[in-house]
PDB file of C-alpha atoms in Angstrom:
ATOM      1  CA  UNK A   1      -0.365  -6.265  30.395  1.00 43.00           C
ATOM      2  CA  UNK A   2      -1.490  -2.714  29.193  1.00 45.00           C
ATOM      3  CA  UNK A   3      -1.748  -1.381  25.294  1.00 51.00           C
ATOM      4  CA  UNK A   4       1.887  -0.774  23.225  1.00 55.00           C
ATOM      5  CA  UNK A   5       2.949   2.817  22.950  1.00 56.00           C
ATOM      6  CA  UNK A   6       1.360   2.802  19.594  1.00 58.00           C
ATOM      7  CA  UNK A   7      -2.177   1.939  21.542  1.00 60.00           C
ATOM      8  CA  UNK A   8      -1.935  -1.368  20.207  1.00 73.00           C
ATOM      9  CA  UNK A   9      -2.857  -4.606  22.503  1.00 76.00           C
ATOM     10  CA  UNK A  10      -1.002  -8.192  22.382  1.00 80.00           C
ATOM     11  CA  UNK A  11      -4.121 -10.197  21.659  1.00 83.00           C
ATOM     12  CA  UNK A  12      -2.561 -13.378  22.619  1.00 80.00           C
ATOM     13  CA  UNK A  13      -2.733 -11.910  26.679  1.00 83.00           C
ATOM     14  CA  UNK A  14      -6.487 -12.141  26.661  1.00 92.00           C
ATOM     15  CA  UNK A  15      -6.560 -16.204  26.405  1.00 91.00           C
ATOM     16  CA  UNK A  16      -3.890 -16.574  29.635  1.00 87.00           C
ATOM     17  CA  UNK A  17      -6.335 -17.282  31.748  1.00 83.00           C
ATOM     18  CA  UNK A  18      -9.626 -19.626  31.214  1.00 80.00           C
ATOM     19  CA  UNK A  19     -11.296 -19.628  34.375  1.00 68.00           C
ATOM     20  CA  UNK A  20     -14.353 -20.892  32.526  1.00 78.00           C
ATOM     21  CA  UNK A  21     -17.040 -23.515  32.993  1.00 87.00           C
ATOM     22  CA  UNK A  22     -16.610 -25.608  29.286  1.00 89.00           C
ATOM     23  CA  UNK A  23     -19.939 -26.501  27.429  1.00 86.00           C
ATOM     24  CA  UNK A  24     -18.359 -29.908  26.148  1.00 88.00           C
ATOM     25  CA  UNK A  25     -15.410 -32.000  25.376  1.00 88.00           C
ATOM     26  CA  UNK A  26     -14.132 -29.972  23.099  1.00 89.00           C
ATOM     27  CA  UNK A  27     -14.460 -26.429  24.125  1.00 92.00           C
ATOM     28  CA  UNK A  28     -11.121 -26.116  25.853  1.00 92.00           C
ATOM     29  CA  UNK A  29      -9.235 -27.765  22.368  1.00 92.00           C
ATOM     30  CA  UNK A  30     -11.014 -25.046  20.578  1.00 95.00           C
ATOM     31  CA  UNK A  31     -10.163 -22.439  23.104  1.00 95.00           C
ATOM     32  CA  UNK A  32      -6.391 -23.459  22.542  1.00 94.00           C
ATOM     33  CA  UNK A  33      -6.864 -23.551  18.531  1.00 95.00           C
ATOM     34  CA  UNK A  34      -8.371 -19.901  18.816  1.00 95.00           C
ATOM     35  CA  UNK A  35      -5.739 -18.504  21.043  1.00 94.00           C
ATOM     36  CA  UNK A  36      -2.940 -19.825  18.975  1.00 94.00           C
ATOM     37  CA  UNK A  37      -4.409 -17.885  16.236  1.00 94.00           C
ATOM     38  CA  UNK A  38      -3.842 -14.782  18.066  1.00 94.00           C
ATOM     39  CA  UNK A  39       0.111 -15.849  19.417  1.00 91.00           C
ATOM     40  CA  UNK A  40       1.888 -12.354  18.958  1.00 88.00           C
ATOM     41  CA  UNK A  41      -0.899 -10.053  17.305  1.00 90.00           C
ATOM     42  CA  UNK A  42      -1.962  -7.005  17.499  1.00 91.00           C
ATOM     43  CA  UNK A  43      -5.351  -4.952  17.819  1.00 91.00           C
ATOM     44  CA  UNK A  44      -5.990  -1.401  17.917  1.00 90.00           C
ATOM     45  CA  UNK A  45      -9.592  -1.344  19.938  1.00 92.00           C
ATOM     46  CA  UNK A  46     -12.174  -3.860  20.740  1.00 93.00           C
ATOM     47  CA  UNK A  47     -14.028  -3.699  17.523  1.00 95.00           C
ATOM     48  CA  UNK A  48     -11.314  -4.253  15.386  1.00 94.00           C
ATOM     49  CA  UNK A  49     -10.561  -7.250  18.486  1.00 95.00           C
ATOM     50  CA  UNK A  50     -14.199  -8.663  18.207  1.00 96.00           C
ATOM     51  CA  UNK A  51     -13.904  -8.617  14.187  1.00 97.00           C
ATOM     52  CA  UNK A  52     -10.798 -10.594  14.418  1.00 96.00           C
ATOM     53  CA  UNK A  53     -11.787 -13.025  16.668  1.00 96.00           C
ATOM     54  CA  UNK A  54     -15.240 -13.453  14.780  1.00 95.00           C
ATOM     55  CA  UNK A  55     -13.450 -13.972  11.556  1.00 96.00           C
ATOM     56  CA  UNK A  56     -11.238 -16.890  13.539  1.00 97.00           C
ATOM     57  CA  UNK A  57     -14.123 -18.182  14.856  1.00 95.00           C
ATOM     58  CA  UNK A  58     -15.761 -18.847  11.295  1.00 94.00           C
ATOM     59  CA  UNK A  59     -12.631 -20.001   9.734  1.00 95.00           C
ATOM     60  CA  UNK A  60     -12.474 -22.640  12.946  1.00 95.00           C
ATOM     61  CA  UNK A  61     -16.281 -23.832  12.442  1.00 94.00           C
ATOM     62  CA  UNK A  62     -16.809 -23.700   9.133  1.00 91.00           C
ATOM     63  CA  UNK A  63     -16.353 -27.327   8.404  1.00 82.00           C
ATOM     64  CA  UNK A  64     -18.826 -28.100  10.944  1.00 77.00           C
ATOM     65  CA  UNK A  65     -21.898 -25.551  10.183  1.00 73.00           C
ATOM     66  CA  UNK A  66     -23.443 -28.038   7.670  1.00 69.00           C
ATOM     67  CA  UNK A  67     -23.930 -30.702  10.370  1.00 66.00           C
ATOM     68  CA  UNK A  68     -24.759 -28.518  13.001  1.00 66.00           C
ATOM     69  CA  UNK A  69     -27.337 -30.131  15.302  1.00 68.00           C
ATOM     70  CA  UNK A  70     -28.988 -28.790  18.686  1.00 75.00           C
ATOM     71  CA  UNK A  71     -26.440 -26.937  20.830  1.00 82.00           C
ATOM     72  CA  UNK A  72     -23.461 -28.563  19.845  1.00 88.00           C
ATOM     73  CA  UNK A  73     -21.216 -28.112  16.816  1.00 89.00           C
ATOM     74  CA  UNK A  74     -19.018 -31.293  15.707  1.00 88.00           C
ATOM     75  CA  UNK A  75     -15.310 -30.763  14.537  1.00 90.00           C
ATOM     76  CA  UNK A  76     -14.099 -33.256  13.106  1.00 89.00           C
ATOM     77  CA  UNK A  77     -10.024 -31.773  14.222  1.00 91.00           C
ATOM     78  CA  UNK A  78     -10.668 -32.023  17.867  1.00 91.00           C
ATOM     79  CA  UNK A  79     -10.178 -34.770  19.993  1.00 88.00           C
ATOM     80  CA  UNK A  80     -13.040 -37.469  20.239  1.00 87.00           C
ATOM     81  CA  UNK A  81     -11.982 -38.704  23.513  1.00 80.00           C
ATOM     82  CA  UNK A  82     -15.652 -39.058  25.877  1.00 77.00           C
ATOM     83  CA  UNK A  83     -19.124 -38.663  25.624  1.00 72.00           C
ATOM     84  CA  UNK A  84     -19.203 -34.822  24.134  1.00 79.00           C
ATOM     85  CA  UNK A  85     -15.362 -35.129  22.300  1.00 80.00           C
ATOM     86  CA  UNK A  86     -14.768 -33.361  19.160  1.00 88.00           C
ATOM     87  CA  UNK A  87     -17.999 -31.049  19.741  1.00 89.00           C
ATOM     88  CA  UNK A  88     -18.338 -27.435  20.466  1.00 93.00           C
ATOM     89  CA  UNK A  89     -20.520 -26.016  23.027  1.00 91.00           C
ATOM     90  CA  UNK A  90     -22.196 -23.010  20.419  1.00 90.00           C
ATOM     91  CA  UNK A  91     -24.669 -21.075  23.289  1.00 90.00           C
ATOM     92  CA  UNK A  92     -21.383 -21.478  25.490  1.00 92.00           C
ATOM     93  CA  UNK A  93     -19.270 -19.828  23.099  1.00 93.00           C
ATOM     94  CA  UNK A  94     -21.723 -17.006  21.640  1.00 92.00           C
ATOM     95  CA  UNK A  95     -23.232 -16.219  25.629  1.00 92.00           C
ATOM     96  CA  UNK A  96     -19.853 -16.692  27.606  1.00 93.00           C
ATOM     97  CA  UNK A  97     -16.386 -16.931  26.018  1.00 94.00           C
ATOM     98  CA  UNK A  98     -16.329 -14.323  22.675  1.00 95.00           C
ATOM     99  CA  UNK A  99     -17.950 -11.821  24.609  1.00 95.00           C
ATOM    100  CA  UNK A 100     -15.448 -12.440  27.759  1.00 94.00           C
ATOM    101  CA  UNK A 101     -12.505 -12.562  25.384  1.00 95.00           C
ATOM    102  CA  UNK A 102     -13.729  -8.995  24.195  1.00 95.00           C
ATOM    103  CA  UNK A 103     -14.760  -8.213  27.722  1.00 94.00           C
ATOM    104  CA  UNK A 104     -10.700  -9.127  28.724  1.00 93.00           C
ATOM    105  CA  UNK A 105      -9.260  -7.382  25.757  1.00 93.00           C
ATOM    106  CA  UNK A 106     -10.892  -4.112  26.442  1.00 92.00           C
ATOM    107  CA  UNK A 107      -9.963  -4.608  30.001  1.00 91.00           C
ATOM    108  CA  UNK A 108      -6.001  -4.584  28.857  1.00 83.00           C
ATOM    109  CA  UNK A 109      -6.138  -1.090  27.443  1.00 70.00           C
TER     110      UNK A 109
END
């Protein structure tokens, strides 16, 4: 997939492939939450990309920053299922997958 005529990028493209090592349970349910927030959109450059995707991010966590303990993040929307379930890897998503979903996005222009 390359950028529109208009130089825009489908932002959806950049969560097609995971190929990532999850923190815990519920890293991959997030990963699907965030990419469904980005089905059919459009983004001009990275920046505007990583501002996006930051904004999602927030709106996503937001009910769990309050209770926020160690390096995991509890959501009470995800699946509980095992020992890590409804819980959010944060280092794994602030040191690995934003910056590779930026990382992918400025690879598709």
């Amino acid at each position: 997939m390359s950028a529109d005529e208009d130089g825009t990028v489908v932002t959806d493209a950049v969560f097609a492939r995971q190929g990532v090592r999850w923190g815990f349970r519920g890293d991959p349910h997030f990963w699907s939450a965030l990419q469904e927030r980005f089905v059919g959109t459009t983004q001009a450059s990275p920046e505007a990309f990583r501002e996006a995707l930051s904004a999602a991010f927030d709106e996503l966590t937001a009910e769990g920053r309050s209770t926020a303990r160690g390096r995991g993040l509890a959501l009470s929307w995800l699946p509980r299922g095992g020992l890590s379930g409804g819980i959010i890897a944060l280092s794994f998503w602030n040191d690995t997958a934003l910056p590779l979903l930026v990382e992918r996005f400025a690879g598709l222009r």
